[in-house]
Coordinates of C-alpha atoms in Angstrom, one line a residue:
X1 CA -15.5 14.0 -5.8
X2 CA -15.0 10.5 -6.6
X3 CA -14.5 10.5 -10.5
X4 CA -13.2 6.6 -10.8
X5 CA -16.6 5.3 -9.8
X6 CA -18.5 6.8 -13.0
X7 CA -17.7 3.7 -14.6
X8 CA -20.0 1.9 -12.3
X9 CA -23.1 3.8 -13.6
X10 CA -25.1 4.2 -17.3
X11 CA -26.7 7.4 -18.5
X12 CA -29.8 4.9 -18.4
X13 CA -29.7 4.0 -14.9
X14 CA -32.2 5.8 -12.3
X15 CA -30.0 6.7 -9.5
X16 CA -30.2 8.4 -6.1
X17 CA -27.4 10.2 -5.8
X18 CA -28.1 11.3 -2.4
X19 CA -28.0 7.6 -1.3
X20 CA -24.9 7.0 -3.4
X21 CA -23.4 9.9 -1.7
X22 CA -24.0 8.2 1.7
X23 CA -23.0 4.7 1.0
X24 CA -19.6 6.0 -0.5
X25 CA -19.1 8.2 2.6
X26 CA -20.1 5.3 4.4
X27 CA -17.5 3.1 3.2
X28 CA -14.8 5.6 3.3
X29 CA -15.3 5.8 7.0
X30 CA -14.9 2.1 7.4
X31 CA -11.9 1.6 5.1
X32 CA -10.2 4.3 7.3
X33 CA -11.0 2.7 10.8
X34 CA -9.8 -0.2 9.4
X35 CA -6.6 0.6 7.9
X36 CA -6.0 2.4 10.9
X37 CA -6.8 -0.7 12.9
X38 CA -4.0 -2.4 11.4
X39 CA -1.1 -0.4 12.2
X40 CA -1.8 -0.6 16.0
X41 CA -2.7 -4.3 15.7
X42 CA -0.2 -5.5 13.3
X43 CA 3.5 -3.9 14.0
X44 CA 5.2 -6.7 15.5
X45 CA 4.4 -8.9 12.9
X46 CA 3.2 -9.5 9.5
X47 CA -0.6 -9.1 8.8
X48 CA -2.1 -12.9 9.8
X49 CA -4.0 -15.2 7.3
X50 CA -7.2 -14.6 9.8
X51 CA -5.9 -10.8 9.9
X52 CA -8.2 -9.8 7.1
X53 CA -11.5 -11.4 8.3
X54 CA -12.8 -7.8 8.7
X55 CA -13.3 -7.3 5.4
X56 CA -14.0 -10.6 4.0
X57 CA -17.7 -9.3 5.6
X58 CA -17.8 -5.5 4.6
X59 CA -21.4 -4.0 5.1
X60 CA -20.7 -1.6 2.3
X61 CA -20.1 -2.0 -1.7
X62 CA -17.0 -3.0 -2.2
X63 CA -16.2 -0.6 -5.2
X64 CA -17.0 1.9 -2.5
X65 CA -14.6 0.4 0.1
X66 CA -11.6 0.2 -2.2
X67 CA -12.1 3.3 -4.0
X68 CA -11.3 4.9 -0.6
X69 CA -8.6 2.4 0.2
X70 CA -7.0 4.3 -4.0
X71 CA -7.8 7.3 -2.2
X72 CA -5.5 6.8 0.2
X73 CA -2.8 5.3 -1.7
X74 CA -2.9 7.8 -4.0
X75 CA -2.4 10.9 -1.5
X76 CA 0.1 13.4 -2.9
X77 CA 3.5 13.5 -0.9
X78 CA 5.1 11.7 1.5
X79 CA 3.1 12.1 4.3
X80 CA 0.0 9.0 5.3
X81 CA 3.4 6.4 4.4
X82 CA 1.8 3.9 7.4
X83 CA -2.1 4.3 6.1
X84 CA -0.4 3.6 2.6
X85 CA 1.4 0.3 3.8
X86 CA -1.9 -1.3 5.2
X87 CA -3.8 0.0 2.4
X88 CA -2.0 -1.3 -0.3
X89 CA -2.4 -4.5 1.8
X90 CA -5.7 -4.5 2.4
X91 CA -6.5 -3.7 -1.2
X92 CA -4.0 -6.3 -2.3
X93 CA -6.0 -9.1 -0.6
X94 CA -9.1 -8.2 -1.8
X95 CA -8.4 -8.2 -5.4
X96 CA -6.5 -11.6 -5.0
X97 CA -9.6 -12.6 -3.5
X98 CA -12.0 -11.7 -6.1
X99 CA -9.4 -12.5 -9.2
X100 CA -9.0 -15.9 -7.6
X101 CA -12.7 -16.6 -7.6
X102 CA -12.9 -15.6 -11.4
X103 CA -10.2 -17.4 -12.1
X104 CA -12.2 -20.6 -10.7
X105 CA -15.1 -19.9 -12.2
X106 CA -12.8 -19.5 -15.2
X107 CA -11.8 -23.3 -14.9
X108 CA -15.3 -24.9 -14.6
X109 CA -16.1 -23.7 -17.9
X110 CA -16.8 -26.2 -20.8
X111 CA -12.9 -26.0 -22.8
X112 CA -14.5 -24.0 -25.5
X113 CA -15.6 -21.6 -23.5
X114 CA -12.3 -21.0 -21.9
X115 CA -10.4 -17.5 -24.4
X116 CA -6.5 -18.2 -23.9
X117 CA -6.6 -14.2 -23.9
X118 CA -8.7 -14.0 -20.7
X119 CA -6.7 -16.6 -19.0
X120 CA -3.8 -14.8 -19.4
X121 CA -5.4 -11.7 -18.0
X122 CA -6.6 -13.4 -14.8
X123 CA -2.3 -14.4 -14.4
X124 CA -1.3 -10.9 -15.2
X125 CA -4.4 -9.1 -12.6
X126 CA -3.3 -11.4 -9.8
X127 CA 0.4 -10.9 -9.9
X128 CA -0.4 -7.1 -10.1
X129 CA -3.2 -6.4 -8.6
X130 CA -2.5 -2.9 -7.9
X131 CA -2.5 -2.0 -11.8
X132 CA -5.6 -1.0 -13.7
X133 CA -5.5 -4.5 -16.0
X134 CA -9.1 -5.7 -17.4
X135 CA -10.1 -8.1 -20.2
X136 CA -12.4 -5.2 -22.1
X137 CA -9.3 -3.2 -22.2
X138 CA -7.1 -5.6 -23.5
X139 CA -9.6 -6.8 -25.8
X140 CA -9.6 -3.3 -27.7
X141 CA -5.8 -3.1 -28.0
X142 CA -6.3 -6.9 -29.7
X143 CA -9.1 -5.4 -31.4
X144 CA -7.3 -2.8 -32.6
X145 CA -4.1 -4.7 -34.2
X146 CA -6.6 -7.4 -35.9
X147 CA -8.3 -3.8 -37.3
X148 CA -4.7 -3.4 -38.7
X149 CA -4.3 -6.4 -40.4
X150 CA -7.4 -6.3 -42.0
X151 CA -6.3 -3.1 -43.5
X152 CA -3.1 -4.6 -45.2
X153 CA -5.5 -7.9 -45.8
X154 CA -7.9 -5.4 -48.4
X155 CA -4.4 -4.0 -50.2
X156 CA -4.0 -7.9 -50.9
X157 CA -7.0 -9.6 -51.5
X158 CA -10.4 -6.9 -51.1
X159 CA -12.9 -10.2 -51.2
X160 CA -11.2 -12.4 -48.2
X161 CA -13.3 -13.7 -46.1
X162 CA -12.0 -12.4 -42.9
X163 CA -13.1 -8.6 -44.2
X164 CA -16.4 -9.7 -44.3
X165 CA -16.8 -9.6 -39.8
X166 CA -15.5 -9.2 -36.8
X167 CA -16.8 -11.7 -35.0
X168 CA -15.5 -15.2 -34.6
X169 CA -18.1 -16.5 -36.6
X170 CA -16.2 -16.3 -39.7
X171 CA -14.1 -19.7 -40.2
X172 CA -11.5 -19.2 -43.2
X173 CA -11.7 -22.8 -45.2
X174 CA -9.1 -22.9 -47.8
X175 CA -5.5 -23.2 -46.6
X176 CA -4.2 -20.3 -49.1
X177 CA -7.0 -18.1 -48.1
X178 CA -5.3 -18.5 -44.7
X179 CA -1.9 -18.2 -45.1
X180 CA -2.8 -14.6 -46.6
X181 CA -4.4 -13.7 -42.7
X182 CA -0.8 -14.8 -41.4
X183 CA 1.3 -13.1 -43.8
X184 CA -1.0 -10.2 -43.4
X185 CA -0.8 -10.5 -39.4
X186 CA 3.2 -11.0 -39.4
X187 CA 3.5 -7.4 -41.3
X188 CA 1.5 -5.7 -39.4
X189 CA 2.9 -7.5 -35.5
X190 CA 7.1 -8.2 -36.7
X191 CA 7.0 -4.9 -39.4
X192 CA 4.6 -2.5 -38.6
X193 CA 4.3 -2.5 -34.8
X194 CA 7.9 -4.0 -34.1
X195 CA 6.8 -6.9 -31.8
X196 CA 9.8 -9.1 -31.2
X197 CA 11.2 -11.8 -28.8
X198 CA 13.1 -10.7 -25.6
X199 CA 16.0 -12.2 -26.3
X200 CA 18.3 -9.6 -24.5
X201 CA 15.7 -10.2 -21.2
X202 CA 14.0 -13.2 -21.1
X203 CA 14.1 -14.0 -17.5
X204 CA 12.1 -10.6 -16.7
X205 CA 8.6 -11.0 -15.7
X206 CA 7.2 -8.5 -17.0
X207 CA 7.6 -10.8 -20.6
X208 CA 4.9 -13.0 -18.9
X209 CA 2.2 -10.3 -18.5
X210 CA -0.1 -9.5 -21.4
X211 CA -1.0 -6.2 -20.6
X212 CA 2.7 -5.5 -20.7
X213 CA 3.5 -7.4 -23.7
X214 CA 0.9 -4.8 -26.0
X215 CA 2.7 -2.2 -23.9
X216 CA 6.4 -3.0 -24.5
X217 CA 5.8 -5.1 -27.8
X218 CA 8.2 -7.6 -26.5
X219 CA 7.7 -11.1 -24.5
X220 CA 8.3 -14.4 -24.3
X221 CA 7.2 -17.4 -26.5
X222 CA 4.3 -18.2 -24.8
X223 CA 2.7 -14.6 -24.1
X224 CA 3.4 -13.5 -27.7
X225 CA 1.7 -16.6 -28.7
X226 CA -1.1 -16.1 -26.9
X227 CA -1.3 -12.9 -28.8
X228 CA -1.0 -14.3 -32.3
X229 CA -3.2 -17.1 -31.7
X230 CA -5.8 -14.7 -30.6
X231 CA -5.5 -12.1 -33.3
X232 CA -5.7 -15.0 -35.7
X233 CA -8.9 -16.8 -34.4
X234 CA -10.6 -13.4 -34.6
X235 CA -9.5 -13.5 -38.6
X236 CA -11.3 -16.6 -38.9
X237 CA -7.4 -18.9 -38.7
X238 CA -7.8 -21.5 -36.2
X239 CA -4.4 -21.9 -34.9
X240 CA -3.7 -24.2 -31.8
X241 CA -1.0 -24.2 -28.9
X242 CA 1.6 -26.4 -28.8
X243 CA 2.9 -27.5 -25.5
X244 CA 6.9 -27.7 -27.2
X245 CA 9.6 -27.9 -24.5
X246 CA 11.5 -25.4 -24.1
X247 CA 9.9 -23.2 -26.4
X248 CA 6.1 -22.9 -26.8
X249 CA 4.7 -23.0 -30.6
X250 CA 1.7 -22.9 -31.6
X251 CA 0.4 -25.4 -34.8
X252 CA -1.7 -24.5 -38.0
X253 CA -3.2 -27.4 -39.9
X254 CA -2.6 -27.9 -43.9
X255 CA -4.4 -31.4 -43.6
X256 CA -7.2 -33.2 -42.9
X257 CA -9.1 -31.0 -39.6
X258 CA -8.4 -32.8 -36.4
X259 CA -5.5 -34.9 -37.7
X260 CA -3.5 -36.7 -35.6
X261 CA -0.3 -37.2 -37.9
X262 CA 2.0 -34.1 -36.7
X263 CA 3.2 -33.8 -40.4
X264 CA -0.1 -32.5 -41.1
X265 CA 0.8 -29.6 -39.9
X266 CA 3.1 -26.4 -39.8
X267 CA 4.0 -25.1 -36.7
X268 CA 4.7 -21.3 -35.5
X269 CA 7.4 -19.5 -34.0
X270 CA 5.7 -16.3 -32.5
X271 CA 8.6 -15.6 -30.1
X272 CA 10.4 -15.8 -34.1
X273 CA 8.5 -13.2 -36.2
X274 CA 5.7 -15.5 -37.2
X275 CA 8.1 -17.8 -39.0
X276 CA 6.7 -21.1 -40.0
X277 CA 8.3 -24.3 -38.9
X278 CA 8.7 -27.8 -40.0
X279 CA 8.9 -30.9 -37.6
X280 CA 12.1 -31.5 -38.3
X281 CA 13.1 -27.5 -38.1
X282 CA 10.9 -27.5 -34.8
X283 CA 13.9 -29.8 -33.1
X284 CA 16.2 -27.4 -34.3
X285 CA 14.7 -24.9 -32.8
X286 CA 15.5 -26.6 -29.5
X287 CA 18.7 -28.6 -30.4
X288 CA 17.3 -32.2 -29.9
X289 CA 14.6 -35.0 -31.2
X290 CA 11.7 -34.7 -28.7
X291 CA 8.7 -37.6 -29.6
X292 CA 5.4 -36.9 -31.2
X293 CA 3.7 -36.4 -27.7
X294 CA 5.3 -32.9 -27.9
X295 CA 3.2 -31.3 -31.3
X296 CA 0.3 -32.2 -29.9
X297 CA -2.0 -29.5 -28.8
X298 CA -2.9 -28.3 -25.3
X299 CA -6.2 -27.2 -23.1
X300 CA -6.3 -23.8 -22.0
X301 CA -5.7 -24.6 -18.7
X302 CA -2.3 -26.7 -19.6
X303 CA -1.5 -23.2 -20.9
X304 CA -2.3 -20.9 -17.7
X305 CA -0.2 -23.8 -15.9
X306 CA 2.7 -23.2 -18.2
X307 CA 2.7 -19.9 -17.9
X308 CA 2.3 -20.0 -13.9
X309 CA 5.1 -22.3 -14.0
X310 CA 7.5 -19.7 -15.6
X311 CA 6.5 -17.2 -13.0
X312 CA 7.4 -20.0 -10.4
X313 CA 11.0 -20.6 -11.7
X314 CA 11.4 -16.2 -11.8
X315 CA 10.2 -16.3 -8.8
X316 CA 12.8 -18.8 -7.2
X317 CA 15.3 -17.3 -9.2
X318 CA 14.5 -13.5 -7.6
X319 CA 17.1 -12.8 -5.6
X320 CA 16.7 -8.9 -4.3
X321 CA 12.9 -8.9 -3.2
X322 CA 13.0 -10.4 0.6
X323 CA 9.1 -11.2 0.2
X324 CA 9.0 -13.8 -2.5
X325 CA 6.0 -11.9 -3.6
X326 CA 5.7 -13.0 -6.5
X327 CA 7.0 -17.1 -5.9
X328 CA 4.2 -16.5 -3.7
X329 CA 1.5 -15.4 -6.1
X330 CA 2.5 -17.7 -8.7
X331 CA 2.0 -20.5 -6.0
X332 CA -1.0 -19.6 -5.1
X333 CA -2.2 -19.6 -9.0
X334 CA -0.7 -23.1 -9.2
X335 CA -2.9 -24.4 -6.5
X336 CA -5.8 -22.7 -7.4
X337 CA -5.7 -24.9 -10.6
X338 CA -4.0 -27.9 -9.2
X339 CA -5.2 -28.0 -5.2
X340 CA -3.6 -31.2 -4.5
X341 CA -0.2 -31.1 -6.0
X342 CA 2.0 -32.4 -2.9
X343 CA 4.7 -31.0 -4.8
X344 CA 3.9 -27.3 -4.9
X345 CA 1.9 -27.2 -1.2
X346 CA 5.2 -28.3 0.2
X347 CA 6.7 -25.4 -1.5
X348 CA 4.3 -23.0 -0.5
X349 CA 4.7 -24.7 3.4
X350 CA 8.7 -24.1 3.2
X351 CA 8.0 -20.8 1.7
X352 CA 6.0 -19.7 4.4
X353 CA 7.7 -21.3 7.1
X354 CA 11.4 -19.7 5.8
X355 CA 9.2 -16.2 6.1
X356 CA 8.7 -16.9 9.5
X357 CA 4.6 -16.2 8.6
X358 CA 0.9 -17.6 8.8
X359 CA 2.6 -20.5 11.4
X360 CA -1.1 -22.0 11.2
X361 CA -1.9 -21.9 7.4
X362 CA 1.9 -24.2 7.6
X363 CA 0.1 -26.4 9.6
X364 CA -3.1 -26.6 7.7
X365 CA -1.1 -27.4 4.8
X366 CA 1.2 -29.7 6.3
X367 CA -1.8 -31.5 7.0
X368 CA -3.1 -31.7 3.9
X369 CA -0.3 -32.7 2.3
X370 CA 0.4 -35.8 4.7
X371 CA -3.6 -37.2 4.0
X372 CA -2.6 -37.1 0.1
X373 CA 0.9 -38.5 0.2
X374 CA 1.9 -40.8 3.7
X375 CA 5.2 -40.7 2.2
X376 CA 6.1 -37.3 3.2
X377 CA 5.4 -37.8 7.0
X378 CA 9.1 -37.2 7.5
X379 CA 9.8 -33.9 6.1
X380 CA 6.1 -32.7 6.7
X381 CA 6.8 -33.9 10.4
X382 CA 9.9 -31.8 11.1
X383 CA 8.5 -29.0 9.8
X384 CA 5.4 -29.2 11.8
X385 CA 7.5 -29.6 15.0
X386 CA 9.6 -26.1 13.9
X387 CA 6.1 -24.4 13.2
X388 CA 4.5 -25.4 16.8
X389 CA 7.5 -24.0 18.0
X390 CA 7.2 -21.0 16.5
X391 CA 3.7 -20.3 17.3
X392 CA 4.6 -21.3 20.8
X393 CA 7.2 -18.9 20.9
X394 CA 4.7 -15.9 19.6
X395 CA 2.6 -16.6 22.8
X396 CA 5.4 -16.3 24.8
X397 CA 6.5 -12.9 23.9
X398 CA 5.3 -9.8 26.1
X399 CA 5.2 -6.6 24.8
X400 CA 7.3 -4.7 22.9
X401 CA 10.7 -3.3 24.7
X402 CA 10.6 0.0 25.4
X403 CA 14.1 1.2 24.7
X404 CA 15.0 4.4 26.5
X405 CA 18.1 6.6 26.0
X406 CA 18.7 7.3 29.9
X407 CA 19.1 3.5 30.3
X408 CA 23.3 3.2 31.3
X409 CA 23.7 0.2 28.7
X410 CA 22.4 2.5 25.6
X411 CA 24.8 5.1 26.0
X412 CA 27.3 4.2 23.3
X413 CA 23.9 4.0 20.4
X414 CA 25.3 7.0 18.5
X415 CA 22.4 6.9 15.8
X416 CA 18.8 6.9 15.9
X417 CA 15.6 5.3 14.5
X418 CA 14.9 7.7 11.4
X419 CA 18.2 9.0 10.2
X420 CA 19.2 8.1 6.6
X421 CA 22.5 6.5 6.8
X422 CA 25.3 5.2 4.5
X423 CA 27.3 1.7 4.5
X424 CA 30.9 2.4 5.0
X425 CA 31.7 -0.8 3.0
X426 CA 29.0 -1.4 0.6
X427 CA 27.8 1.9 0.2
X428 CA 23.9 1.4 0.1
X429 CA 21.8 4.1 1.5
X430 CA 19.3 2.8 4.3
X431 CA 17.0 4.1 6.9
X432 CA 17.0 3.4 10.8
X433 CA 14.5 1.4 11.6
X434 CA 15.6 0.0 15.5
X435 CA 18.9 -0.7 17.5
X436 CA 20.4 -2.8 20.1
X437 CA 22.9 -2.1 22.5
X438 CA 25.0 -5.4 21.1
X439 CA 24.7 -7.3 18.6
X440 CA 21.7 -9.5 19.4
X441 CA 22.4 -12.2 16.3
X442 CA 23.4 -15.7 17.5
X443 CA 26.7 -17.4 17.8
X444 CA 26.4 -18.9 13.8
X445 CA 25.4 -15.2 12.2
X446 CA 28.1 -13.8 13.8
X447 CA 30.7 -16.6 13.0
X448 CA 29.1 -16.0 9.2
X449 CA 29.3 -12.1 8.9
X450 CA 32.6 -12.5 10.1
X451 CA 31.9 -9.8 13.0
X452 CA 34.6 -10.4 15.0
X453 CA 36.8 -9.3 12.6
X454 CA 35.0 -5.4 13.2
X455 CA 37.4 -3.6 15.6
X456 CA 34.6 -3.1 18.2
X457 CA 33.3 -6.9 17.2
X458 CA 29.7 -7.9 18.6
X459 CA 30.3 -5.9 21.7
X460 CA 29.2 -2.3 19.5
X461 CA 25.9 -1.0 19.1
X462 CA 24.0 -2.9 15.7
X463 CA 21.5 -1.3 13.5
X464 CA 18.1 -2.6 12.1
X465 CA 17.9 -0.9 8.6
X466 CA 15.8 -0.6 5.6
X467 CA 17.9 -0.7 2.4
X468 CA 17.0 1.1 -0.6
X469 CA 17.4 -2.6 -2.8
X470 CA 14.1 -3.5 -0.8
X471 CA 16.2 -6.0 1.8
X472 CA 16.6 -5.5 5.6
X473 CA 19.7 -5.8 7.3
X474 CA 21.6 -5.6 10.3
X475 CA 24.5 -3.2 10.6
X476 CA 27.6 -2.6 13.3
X477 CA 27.8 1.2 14.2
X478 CA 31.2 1.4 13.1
X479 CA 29.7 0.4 10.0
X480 CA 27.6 3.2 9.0
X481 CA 27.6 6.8 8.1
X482 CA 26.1 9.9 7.5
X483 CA 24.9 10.9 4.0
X484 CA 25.6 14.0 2.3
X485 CA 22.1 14.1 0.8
X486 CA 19.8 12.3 2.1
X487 CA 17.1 10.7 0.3
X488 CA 13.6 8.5 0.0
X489 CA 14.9 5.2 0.7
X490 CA 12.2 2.8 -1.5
X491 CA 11.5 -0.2 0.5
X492 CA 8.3 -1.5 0.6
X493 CA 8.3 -1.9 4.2
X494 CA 9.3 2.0 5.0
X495 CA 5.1 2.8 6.3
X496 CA 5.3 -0.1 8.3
X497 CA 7.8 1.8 10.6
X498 CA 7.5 5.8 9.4
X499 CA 4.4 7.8 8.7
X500 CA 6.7 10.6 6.6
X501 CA 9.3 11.9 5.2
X502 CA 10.5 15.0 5.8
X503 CA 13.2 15.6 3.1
X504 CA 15.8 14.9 5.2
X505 CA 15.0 12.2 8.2
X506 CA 12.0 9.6 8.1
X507 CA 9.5 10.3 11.5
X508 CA 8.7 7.2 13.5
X509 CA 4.6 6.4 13.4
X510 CA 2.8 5.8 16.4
X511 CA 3.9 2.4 17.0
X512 CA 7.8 2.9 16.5
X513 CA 7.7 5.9 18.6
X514 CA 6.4 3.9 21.6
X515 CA 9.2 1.4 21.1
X516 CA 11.9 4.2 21.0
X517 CA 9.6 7.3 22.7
X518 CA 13.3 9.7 23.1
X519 CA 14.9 8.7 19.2
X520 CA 12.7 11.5 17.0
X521 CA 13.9 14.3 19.3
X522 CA 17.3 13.2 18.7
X523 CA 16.9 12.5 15.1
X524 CA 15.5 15.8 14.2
X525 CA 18.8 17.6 16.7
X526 CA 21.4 15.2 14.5
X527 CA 19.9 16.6 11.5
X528 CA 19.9 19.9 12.4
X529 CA 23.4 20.0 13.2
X530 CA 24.6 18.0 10.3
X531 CA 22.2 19.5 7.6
X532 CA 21.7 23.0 9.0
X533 CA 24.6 24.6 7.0
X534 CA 24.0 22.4 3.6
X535 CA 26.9 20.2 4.1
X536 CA 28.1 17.6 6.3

């Protein structure tokens, strides 16, 4: 019944099954109250920071609990889209949760003790917690390509040292002996399994993740180094990362062992095939002199912090996801490393703060952030002020407005919450999602959008919508259009407002359809006029 949990269990163990059977029952009960808890108690706004203390306390397993909460998620068609939503969010936070303790316990670890390979993997599970990403996995697939290199290693030289284990153990002395693992390793990574730089898309996450750099065979200069510098250490070639700017490098000595003159050594492109590097060809790598500080080699966690801080620029440069996700995950692996770096907290304040969420973590780090740096009372000030307001504003609010379609002032909404619509001007495809009478923006959006240029200007009905590019907009009647074949609109806030999709109109959940209790009955009559006879 629940297959994914075998790997929880040996042959050896002595198990009640019975008892298993309850406790996984158990917990399936409780992960569905619960997600079904949020939906009625999180609508109006985004899931609080205190939102998830349920769970931080579960009185069953936890394998158990989000086993169910996969269960759910993976629930074939496209009905359960609201118990999918909270789900995925629930499950979400948990993972984060448990990655980010590893990831401590990860820090406090004596340096030698810290594989840049398992580093990596904590980065890569917490940005995507959702995937099925663990060290012992991507161990094997390393495993596997040092297994290769070996193989091409015996055609060369049947007595090398690194044939003789697979451990780390073996230490290769002599510098030739070496460069024989290295030649061995670049035919088997650059010829053999076609690894290469991205040149043609750099700026694409996915080049930071490890698990999808054995996957593609493509990635940036520090994941792929990571790569080679583990492969290597496993053959018994100590190489060492290199902290270069602009393009990371790892070092290989051909001196003394622990030499501090940076000619003593030859340096390695792995973003470049393998190819080996002198100083002077390491600052033409990059265009310009850079001094000595920059060959000299790095901790593991001055690596993770590199490679967080690439995530961090992608993620202010992402333009199309309206959540910042992963800005935000990147941030929070930046602080989990480097708690009081004013710098980054204040990000992570203005982040949360431009969401418009978790008003009172924005306080609790404003806070912090004026005790560590005085001179930041200003801006931390202001922002503090704007965030009271807000959370003063929350109080404020009643409950939702029911909108009803008897009420004189809505007769001119020609659409309603659920129909799949079309942009006149801009052509996206989007899903109804709520609707006001007027325009309900203030005087500077509407000077902005330029909406009294529309015919019927503010004084038309406007649109809430859910675009299929993953933003939210707001859109004049006059503005929008049927489609001639409707589709799934893929935003990841569609089962925050619909539990389904029928094929041809999304159906309000529970908590939409008290907000607009007449719009479904309309919905499913426009659809059945307009889509009855196949055409429009």
């Amino acid at each position: 019944r629940w297959p994914s949990l075998l790997k929880y269990y040996s042959q050896a163990d002595s198990v009640s099954w019975l008892e298993e059977y309850k406790a996984r029952h158990s917990a399936g009960l409780e992960a569905q109250r619960i997600v079904a808890s949020f939906s009625k108690r999180f609508f109006s706004e985004h899931v609080p920071c205190d939102g998830f203390s349920d769970i931080e306390s579960l009185g069953c397993p936890s394998h158990f609990f989000e086993d169910e909460l996969m269960c759910i998620l993976n629930m074939e068609g496209r009905k359960g889209l609201t118990w999918k939503y909270y789900a995925k969010k629930i499950l979400y936070f948990l993972r984060q949760q448990n990655i980010l303790k590893n990831l401590k316990e990860y820090l406090q670890r004596p340096t030698d003790r810290q594989s840049f390979l398992e580093g990596a993997v904590l980065i890569d599970q917490y940005c995507n917690p959702l995937s099925d990403i663990c060290l012992k996995s991507v161990q094997a697939q390393v495993d596997d390509i040092a297994d290769k290199v070996r193989q091409v290693l015996r055609t060369k030289n049947p007595r090398h040292p690194s044939l003789a284990s697979k451990a780390e153990e073996v230490l290769v002395p002599e510098v030739e002996l070496q460069r024989q693992v290295l030649d061995a390793m670049n035919c088997v990574l650059y010829e053999q399994l076609k690894y290469k730089g991205n040149e043609l898309d750099y700026y694409n996450s996915l080049n930071s993740y490890i698990h999808q750099v054995l996957i593609r065979r493509t990635g940036i200069p520090i994941s792929l180094s990571v790569l080679y510098l583990t492969i290597a250490r496993q053959l018994g070639v100590r190489l060492e990362p290199v902290n270069f700017p602009s393009h990371f490098l790892l070092r290989w000595c051909q001196g003394k062992e622990g030499s501090t003159d940076i000619f003593d050594y030859t340096y390695i492109d792995a973003f470049g095939k393998g190819k080996q590097l002198t100083v002077k060809e390491c600052e033409y790598l990059i265009g310009h002199h850079v001094t000595e500080e920059f060959y000299g080699v790095v901790t593991s966690k001055e690596v993770l912090q590199r490679m967080v801080g690439n995530l961090l620029n992608l993620g202010k440069r992402e333009s199309t996801d309206q959540s910042y996700q992963l800005l935000r995950d990147s941030l929070d692996l930046y602080l989990a490393m480097y708690p009081d770096n004013v710098q980054h907290l204040m990000l992570q304040a203005r982040l949360y703060f431009h969401l418009g969420i978790w008003p009172e973590k924005v306080l609790d780090i404003l806070q912090h952030i004026q005790a560590l740096d005085p001179s930041q009372h200003g801006t931390a000030r202001y922002l503090v002020q704007h965030t009271l307001e807000h959370i003063e504003r929350r109080k404020e609010e009643v409950g939702l407005e029911v909108k009803l379609r008897a009420d004189e002032k809505h007769k001119e909404v020609c659409f309603s919450v659920g129909l799949i619509m079309k942009h006149k001007r801009y052509g996206y495809n989007c899903v109804i999602y709520g609707w006001d009478p007027t325009c309900m923006m203030g005087h500077e959006w509407i000077r902005n959008m330029n909406v009294h240029s529309l015919p019927h200007g503010p004084h038309q009905p406007f649109y809430n919508v859910l675009v299929e590019d993953g933003s939210c907009r707001y859109a004049a009647q006059e503005k929008l259009e049927y489609i001639s074949e409707p589709r799934e609109i893929p935003h990841p806030d569609i089962g925050r407002y619909f539990s389904e999709f029928t094929g041809i109109h999304y159906l309000p959940n529970t908590e939409l359809e008290i907000r607009y209790p007449e719009d479904l009955e309309l919905t499913r009559a426009t659809v059945q006029k307009i889509y009855s006879s196949g055409k429009q």
